[in-house]
Amino acid sequence: MQFYSSDSTAPLPAATHVLGASLLGQGGSSTQPWPVLQVLTPLLAGPAQALQEYWHSSQTVRHGQFHDVRFGSDGHLLYGVISLDEARFADNSGCALQNAAEQAYRQLFSLLEAEGCRHLWRVWNYIPRINAVEHGMERYRQFNIGRHQAFADFDRPVDSSPAACALGVADGPLAIAFLAARQATQAIENPRQVSAFAYPQQYGPRSPTFSRAALASNGDHSILFISGTASIVGHRTVHPGDVIAQTRETIANIAVLLEQANHQQQGQPYTLAALDYRVYIRHTADYPAVQQTLAQLIGPAMRVVFVQADICRADLLVEIEAQAFAAR
Ligand code: 3EB
């Protein structure tokens, strides 16, 4: 297995080696031959209006389409994108988003089986109006019901879930990107937090299906995915209304995940300073406070992209995800 990286500053690789990309921000076009996840949410810093992050391989990539999924695969690693307009899934129950989520994940799992890349490594979920309540239920909870149902239908145990994130965007389709591979990851949980797949019912009738982090490795390369992480201890939100304290608590959670990951692997330990971060901030006005707090905790050379997005609990103001690549 040869590798992939996501680096927005590196020169663009040849199209025949691009698995796919995500395009954050406004503007930019995605008429490329590879799959692109469009995340229509504003970037908060830097001169760029839009930022494209690529996943590429040293091997030749084949691009394809499977139902509504567009994907690129080198035979070992597969990146796919699906975006579904939930209006297509309206029925008498009124749970269009739930139906769209179930359909998206059913297509995703079918593709992975057809392509022989059974192991889901990382999923990025972008949900329009995530905190809105419709038909008596918050839309994030509807999304969770549909996602959970697809896991059950495909005999996917929720306690071996991928690393993931779930963020809210203003409008547009349900948009999901994912990485999957022939090899499994090591799932990592956070001893400070109840596992998301075991959250109590007060957060919705079906639990989210993600692990707190995942470590993937092939002997001489490894990649660590830190899922969307927030100011949650046990299963409760802590520091409601205090974005600086939430940022500190989130980094404390990520530091614990790094400790857990370092127990599970040989080689150079992962550190906060060596991660690539994506930070989602609910209120644009909180950006300077979050930026300063992170610079103190991570160091001035931190590599971070700031994005405005809604978080899946109404009392969460910030969510942070990260990844790290290492040669072993
Ligand atoms: C949390 O810890 C915050 O539903 O896939 C983080 C990462 C969160 C992934 C998901 C949700 C998800 O519960 C929210």
Short mmCIF file of C-alpha atoms and ligand atoms in Angstrom, two decimals:
data_model
loop_
_atom_site.label_atom_id
_atom_site.label_comp_id
_atom_site.label_asym_id
_atom_site.label_seq_id
_atom_site.Cartn_x
_atom_site.Cartn_y
_atom_site.Cartn_z
CA MET A 1 0.00 0.00 0.00
CA GLN A 2 1.43 3.35 -0.97
CA PHE A 3 0.25 6.64 0.11
CA TYR A 4 -1.95 9.58 0.25
CA SER A 5 -1.61 12.78 1.96
CA SER A 6 -3.61 15.90 2.33
CA ASP A 7 -1.53 18.99 1.89
CA SER A 8 -2.92 22.19 0.54
CA THR A 9 0.47 23.78 -0.11
CA ALA A 10 2.08 20.99 -2.09
CA PRO A 11 2.01 21.17 -5.88
CA LEU A 12 -1.03 19.56 -7.43
CA PRO A 13 -0.38 15.89 -8.20
CA ALA A 14 -1.20 14.42 -11.60
CA ALA A 15 -4.91 13.71 -12.08
CA THR A 16 -4.14 10.02 -12.49
CA HIS A 17 -2.93 9.97 -8.87
CA VAL A 18 -5.66 11.99 -7.17
CA LEU A 19 -8.15 9.93 -5.18
CA GLY A 20 -10.35 12.93 -4.52
CA ALA A 21 -10.62 16.18 -2.64
CA SER A 22 -12.66 18.37 -0.39
CA LEU A 23 -13.38 21.98 -1.28
CA LEU A 24 -13.99 24.20 1.72
CA GLY A 25 -15.38 27.68 1.47
CA GLN A 26 -17.22 29.72 -1.06
CA GLY A 27 -16.43 29.79 -4.73
CA GLY A 28 -13.99 27.49 -6.42
CA SER A 29 -15.24 25.02 -8.95
CA SER A 30 -15.21 21.27 -8.99
CA THR A 31 -15.19 20.26 -12.61
CA GLN A 32 -12.25 17.94 -12.00
CA PRO A 33 -12.24 14.28 -13.03
CA TRP A 34 -11.92 13.19 -9.39
CA PRO A 35 -14.63 13.30 -6.70
CA VAL A 36 -14.85 16.56 -4.76
CA LEU A 37 -16.80 17.11 -1.56
CA GLN A 38 -18.09 20.67 -1.62
CA VAL A 39 -18.45 22.09 1.86
CA LEU A 40 -20.32 25.34 1.45
CA THR A 41 -19.24 27.00 4.64
CA PRO A 42 -17.09 30.13 5.05
CA LEU A 43 -13.37 30.01 5.77
CA LEU A 44 -12.51 32.28 8.70
CA ALA A 45 -8.89 33.14 8.08
CA GLY A 46 -6.32 33.58 5.38
CA PRO A 47 -6.63 35.28 2.02
CA ALA A 48 -8.28 32.37 0.25
CA GLN A 49 -12.03 32.18 -0.34
CA ALA A 50 -11.79 28.47 -0.93
CA LEU A 51 -9.36 25.70 -0.05
CA GLN A 52 -9.07 22.38 -1.80
CA GLU A 53 -7.49 19.48 0.11
CA TYR A 54 -6.40 16.49 -1.92
CA TRP A 55 -5.98 12.84 -1.15
CA HIS A 56 -3.54 11.26 -3.51
CA SER A 57 -1.70 8.02 -4.07
CA SER A 58 1.66 7.12 -5.49
CA GLN A 59 -0.18 4.53 -7.56
CA THR A 60 -2.51 4.98 -10.49
CA VAL A 61 -6.05 5.81 -9.48
CA ARG A 62 -9.25 4.67 -11.15
CA HIS A 63 -12.27 7.00 -10.87
CA GLY A 64 -15.81 5.69 -10.92
CA GLN A 65 -19.42 6.21 -10.02
CA PHE A 66 -21.67 3.85 -8.06
CA HIS A 67 -25.28 5.03 -7.77
CA ASP A 68 -24.85 8.50 -6.22
CA VAL A 69 -21.28 7.91 -4.99
CA ARG A 70 -18.28 9.23 -6.93
CA PHE A 71 -15.03 7.61 -5.97
CA GLY A 72 -11.34 7.21 -6.70
CA SER A 73 -9.42 4.08 -5.77
CA ASP A 74 -5.87 2.78 -6.17
CA GLY A 75 -7.05 -0.72 -5.28
CA HIS A 76 -6.00 -0.36 -1.64
CA LEU A 77 -7.41 2.96 -0.56
CA LEU A 78 -10.70 4.45 -1.73
CA TYR A 79 -12.00 8.02 -1.32
CA GLY A 80 -15.65 8.64 -2.08
CA VAL A 81 -18.14 11.48 -2.03
CA ILE A 82 -21.92 11.38 -1.91
CA SER A 83 -24.27 14.29 -1.75
CA LEU A 84 -28.00 13.77 -1.63
CA ASP A 85 -30.78 16.32 -1.90
CA GLU A 86 -33.10 15.23 0.88
CA ALA A 87 -36.19 16.42 -1.03
CA ARG A 88 -35.77 13.20 -3.04
CA PHE A 89 -36.44 11.21 0.14
CA ALA A 90 -39.55 12.92 1.46
CA ASP A 91 -42.27 10.46 2.41
CA ASN A 92 -45.38 10.40 4.62
CA SER A 93 -43.33 10.06 7.81
CA GLY A 94 -41.68 13.39 6.97
CA CYS A 95 -38.22 12.13 7.91
CA ALA A 96 -36.51 13.02 4.64
CA LEU A 97 -33.12 13.63 6.26
CA GLN A 98 -33.24 10.32 8.11
CA ASN A 99 -34.07 8.53 4.86
CA ALA A 100 -31.32 10.37 2.98
CA ALA A 101 -28.75 9.46 5.65
CA GLU A 102 -29.75 5.80 5.56
CA GLN A 103 -29.62 5.78 1.75
CA ALA A 104 -26.21 7.50 1.67
CA TYR A 105 -24.68 4.99 4.08
CA ARG A 106 -26.32 2.02 2.33
CA GLN A 107 -24.78 3.12 -0.96
CA LEU A 108 -21.44 3.70 0.76
CA PHE A 109 -21.37 0.23 2.35
CA SER A 110 -22.51 -1.45 -0.89
CA LEU A 111 -19.69 0.25 -2.77
CA LEU A 112 -17.10 -0.82 -0.19
CA GLU A 113 -18.21 -4.43 -0.52
CA ALA A 114 -18.19 -4.26 -4.33
CA GLU A 115 -14.69 -2.70 -4.36
CA GLY A 116 -13.17 -4.96 -1.69
CA CYS A 117 -12.27 -1.97 0.51
CA ARG A 118 -14.43 -3.06 3.42
CA HIS A 119 -12.81 -1.02 6.16
CA LEU A 120 -14.16 2.46 6.67
CA TRP A 121 -11.38 4.69 8.05
CA ARG A 122 -12.78 8.20 8.21
CA VAL A 123 -16.08 9.90 7.37
CA TRP A 124 -16.85 13.64 7.04
CA ASN A 125 -20.57 14.41 7.40
CA TYR A 126 -22.03 17.85 6.53
CA ILE A 127 -25.68 18.25 7.42
CA PRO A 128 -27.83 21.21 6.40
CA ARG A 129 -29.52 23.02 9.34
CA ILE A 130 -28.16 20.42 11.78
CA ASN A 131 -29.73 21.92 14.92
CA ALA A 132 -33.18 22.67 13.48
CA VAL A 133 -36.06 20.74 14.99
CA GLU A 134 -38.45 19.17 12.48
CA HIS A 135 -41.31 16.76 13.19
CA GLY A 136 -40.46 17.04 16.88
CA MET A 137 -36.84 15.95 16.54
CA GLU A 138 -33.54 17.74 16.03
CA ARG A 139 -32.21 17.03 12.56
CA TYR A 140 -28.85 15.68 13.86
CA ARG A 141 -30.84 13.04 15.74
CA GLN A 142 -32.77 12.17 12.58
CA PHE A 143 -29.45 11.81 10.77
CA ASN A 144 -28.23 9.48 13.53
CA ILE A 145 -31.27 7.22 13.18
CA GLY A 146 -30.73 6.80 9.44
CA ARG A 147 -26.96 6.26 9.77
CA HIS A 148 -27.42 3.75 12.59
CA GLN A 149 -29.99 1.81 10.54
CA ALA A 150 -27.56 1.42 7.63
CA PHE A 151 -24.84 0.16 10.00
CA ALA A 152 -27.33 -2.43 11.31
CA ASP A 153 -28.51 -3.47 7.83
CA PHE A 154 -24.92 -4.12 6.73
CA ASP A 155 -23.92 -5.93 9.95
CA ARG A 156 -21.45 -3.22 10.84
CA PRO A 157 -20.86 -3.29 14.62
CA VAL A 158 -21.07 0.26 15.96
CA ASP A 159 -18.21 -0.37 18.37
CA SER A 160 -15.84 -0.67 15.43
CA SER A 161 -16.96 2.55 13.82
CA PRO A 162 -14.74 4.86 11.74
CA ALA A 163 -13.30 8.15 12.88
CA ALA A 164 -15.77 10.86 11.84
CA CYS A 165 -17.10 14.35 12.19
CA ALA A 166 -20.60 15.77 11.77
CA LEU A 167 -21.05 19.49 11.20
CA GLY A 168 -23.88 21.77 10.24
CA VAL A 169 -23.99 23.87 7.10
CA ALA A 170 -26.55 26.51 6.25
CA ASP A 171 -28.09 24.89 3.25
CA GLY A 172 -27.56 22.51 0.37
CA PRO A 173 -27.52 18.73 0.21
CA LEU A 174 -26.49 16.18 2.82
CA ALA A 175 -22.82 15.86 1.86
CA ILE A 176 -20.53 13.03 2.96
CA ALA A 177 -16.94 12.12 2.11
CA PHE A 178 -15.16 8.98 3.25
CA LEU A 179 -11.90 7.07 3.12
CA ALA A 180 -11.92 3.29 3.16
CA ALA A 181 -9.31 0.61 2.62
CA ARG A 182 -8.54 -3.10 2.42
CA GLN A 183 -6.83 -2.92 5.82
CA ALA A 184 -8.59 -2.23 9.10
CA THR A 185 -7.70 0.60 11.45
CA GLN A 186 -7.20 0.44 15.19
CA ALA A 187 -10.09 2.34 16.74
CA ILE A 188 -9.20 4.55 19.70
CA GLU A 189 -11.58 5.69 22.43
CA ASN A 190 -11.16 8.46 25.00
CA PRO A 191 -11.20 7.33 28.65
CA ARG A 192 -12.45 10.83 29.64
CA GLN A 193 -15.55 10.41 27.47
CA VAL A 194 -18.36 7.90 27.13
CA SER A 195 -17.97 6.33 23.68
CA ALA A 196 -20.34 8.06 21.26
CA PHE A 197 -21.87 4.73 20.19
CA ALA A 198 -22.81 4.22 23.86
CA TYR A 199 -24.29 7.68 24.54
CA PRO A 200 -27.46 7.51 26.65
CA GLN A 201 -30.88 8.05 25.02
CA GLN A 202 -31.09 11.68 26.13
CA TYR A 203 -28.98 12.55 23.04
CA GLY A 204 -31.41 10.81 20.69
CA PRO A 205 -32.99 7.41 20.10
CA ARG A 206 -30.01 6.08 18.10
CA SER A 207 -26.42 6.79 18.98
CA PRO A 208 -23.84 8.31 16.66
CA THR A 209 -21.57 5.72 15.04
CA PHE A 210 -17.99 6.93 15.26
CA SER A 211 -14.83 6.19 17.18
CA ARG A 212 -12.89 9.00 18.86
CA ALA A 213 -9.81 8.36 16.70
CA ALA A 214 -8.39 5.77 14.31
CA LEU A 215 -4.86 4.65 13.61
CA ALA A 216 -4.09 3.20 10.20
CA SER A 217 -0.76 1.72 9.28
CA ASN A 218 0.97 -0.37 6.67
CA GLY A 219 4.33 -0.95 8.27
CA ASP A 220 6.29 1.99 6.95
CA HIS A 221 3.60 4.69 6.88
CA SER A 222 0.91 5.52 9.34
CA ILE A 223 -1.89 7.99 9.65
CA LEU A 224 -3.78 9.09 12.70
CA PHE A 225 -7.31 10.47 12.36
CA ILE A 226 -8.67 12.44 15.31
CA SER A 227 -12.46 12.63 15.00
CA GLY A 228 -14.38 15.81 15.54
CA THR A 229 -13.71 16.52 19.22
CA ALA A 230 -15.61 18.87 21.48
CA SER A 231 -15.98 20.05 25.06
CA ILE A 232 -17.60 16.87 26.32
CA VAL A 233 -16.59 15.00 29.48
CA GLY A 234 -18.37 11.76 30.23
CA HIS A 235 -21.33 12.31 27.95
CA ARG A 236 -22.08 15.89 29.03
CA THR A 237 -21.21 19.21 27.43
CA VAL A 238 -19.00 21.18 29.80
CA HIS A 239 -18.44 24.97 29.82
CA PRO A 240 -21.62 25.96 27.95
CA GLY A 241 -21.37 29.60 26.82
CA ASP A 242 -17.56 29.81 27.34
CA VAL A 243 -15.76 29.35 24.05
CA ILE A 244 -12.26 29.65 25.53
CA ALA A 245 -12.91 26.98 28.18
CA GLN A 246 -14.52 24.77 25.52
CA THR A 247 -11.42 25.15 23.33
CA ARG A 248 -9.14 24.19 26.25
CA GLU A 249 -11.29 21.17 27.15
CA THR A 250 -11.30 20.05 23.52
CA ILE A 251 -7.51 20.17 23.33
CA ALA A 252 -7.34 18.25 26.63
CA ASN A 253 -9.48 15.56 24.99
CA ILE A 254 -7.24 15.48 21.91
CA ALA A 255 -4.12 15.24 24.11
CA VAL A 256 -5.61 12.15 25.77
CA LEU A 257 -6.34 10.63 22.36
CA LEU A 258 -2.69 11.17 21.39
CA GLU A 259 -1.61 9.37 24.58
CA GLN A 260 -3.89 6.46 23.71
CA ALA A 261 -2.59 6.36 20.13
CA ASN A 262 1.02 6.43 21.33
CA HIS A 263 0.34 3.39 23.55
CA GLN A 264 -0.88 1.52 20.49
CA GLN A 265 2.01 2.17 18.14
CA GLN A 266 5.78 2.07 17.98
CA GLY A 267 7.84 4.85 16.50
CA GLN A 268 7.91 8.56 17.10
CA PRO A 269 5.10 9.64 19.43
CA TYR A 270 2.38 11.88 18.06
CA THR A 271 2.33 15.38 19.58
CA LEU A 272 -0.13 18.28 19.50
CA ALA A 273 2.40 20.35 17.55
CA ALA A 274 2.65 17.76 14.77
CA LEU A 275 -1.05 17.55 13.87
CA ASP A 276 -2.90 19.21 11.01
CA TYR A 277 -6.09 20.75 12.41
CA ARG A 278 -9.46 21.78 11.09
CA VAL A 279 -11.38 23.93 13.58
CA TYR A 280 -15.13 24.53 13.26
CA ILE A 281 -16.44 27.62 15.05
CA ARG A 282 -20.16 28.27 15.48
CA HIS A 283 -19.99 32.06 15.86
CA THR A 284 -17.62 33.97 13.58
CA ALA A 285 -17.06 36.51 16.36
CA ASP A 286 -15.39 33.80 18.49
CA TYR A 287 -12.62 33.26 15.95
CA PRO A 288 -9.94 35.52 17.54
CA ALA A 289 -10.43 33.99 21.01
CA VAL A 290 -10.25 30.43 19.67
CA GLN A 291 -7.24 31.24 17.50
CA GLN A 292 -5.31 32.78 20.43
CA THR A 293 -6.17 29.95 22.80
CA LEU A 294 -5.00 27.35 20.30
CA ALA A 295 -1.76 29.21 19.59
CA GLN A 296 -1.01 29.07 23.33
CA LEU A 297 -1.81 25.37 23.61
CA ILE A 298 -0.34 24.06 20.36
CA GLY A 299 2.38 26.59 19.56
CA PRO A 300 2.73 29.44 17.09
CA ALA A 301 3.65 27.13 14.19
CA MET A 302 0.32 25.31 14.36
CA ARG A 303 -1.16 24.19 11.06
CA VAL A 304 -4.86 24.93 11.19
CA VAL A 305 -7.79 25.80 8.95
CA PHE A 306 -10.66 27.70 10.58
CA VAL A 307 -14.19 27.23 9.27
CA GLN A 308 -17.57 28.56 10.35
CA ALA A 309 -19.98 25.69 10.96
CA ASP A 310 -22.71 24.63 13.32
CA ILE A 311 -21.87 21.89 15.83
CA CYS A 312 -24.13 18.91 16.47
CA ARG A 313 -25.15 19.98 19.98
CA ALA A 314 -26.68 23.41 20.30
CA ASP A 315 -24.52 24.17 23.39
CA LEU A 316 -21.20 23.38 21.66
CA LEU A 317 -19.38 26.42 20.27
CA VAL A 318 -16.30 24.75 18.77
CA GLU A 319 -15.26 21.37 17.38
CA ILE A 320 -11.74 20.38 16.40
CA GLU A 321 -10.53 17.52 14.20
CA ALA A 322 -7.01 16.63 13.23
CA GLN A 323 -4.82 14.20 11.39
CA ALA A 324 -1.16 13.30 11.29
CA PHE A 325 0.98 11.43 8.80
CA ALA A 326 4.15 9.66 9.78
CA ALA A 327 6.83 7.63 8.11
CA ARG A 328 7.73 4.70 10.33
C1 3EB B 1 -19.39 14.48 20.12
O1 3EB B 1 -18.32 14.20 20.65
C2 3EB B 1 -19.38 15.71 19.26
O2 3EB B 1 -21.95 12.16 14.66
O3 3EB B 1 -20.25 11.49 13.44
C3 3EB B 1 -18.09 14.47 16.81
C4 3EB B 1 -17.59 13.59 15.83
C5 3EB B 1 -19.46 14.59 16.97
C6 3EB B 1 -18.46 12.84 15.02
C7 3EB B 1 -20.74 12.17 14.37
C8 3EB B 1 -20.32 13.84 16.16
C9 3EB B 1 -19.83 12.97 15.20
O4 3EB B 1 -20.43 13.84 20.29
C10 3EB B 1 -20.05 15.52 17.96
#
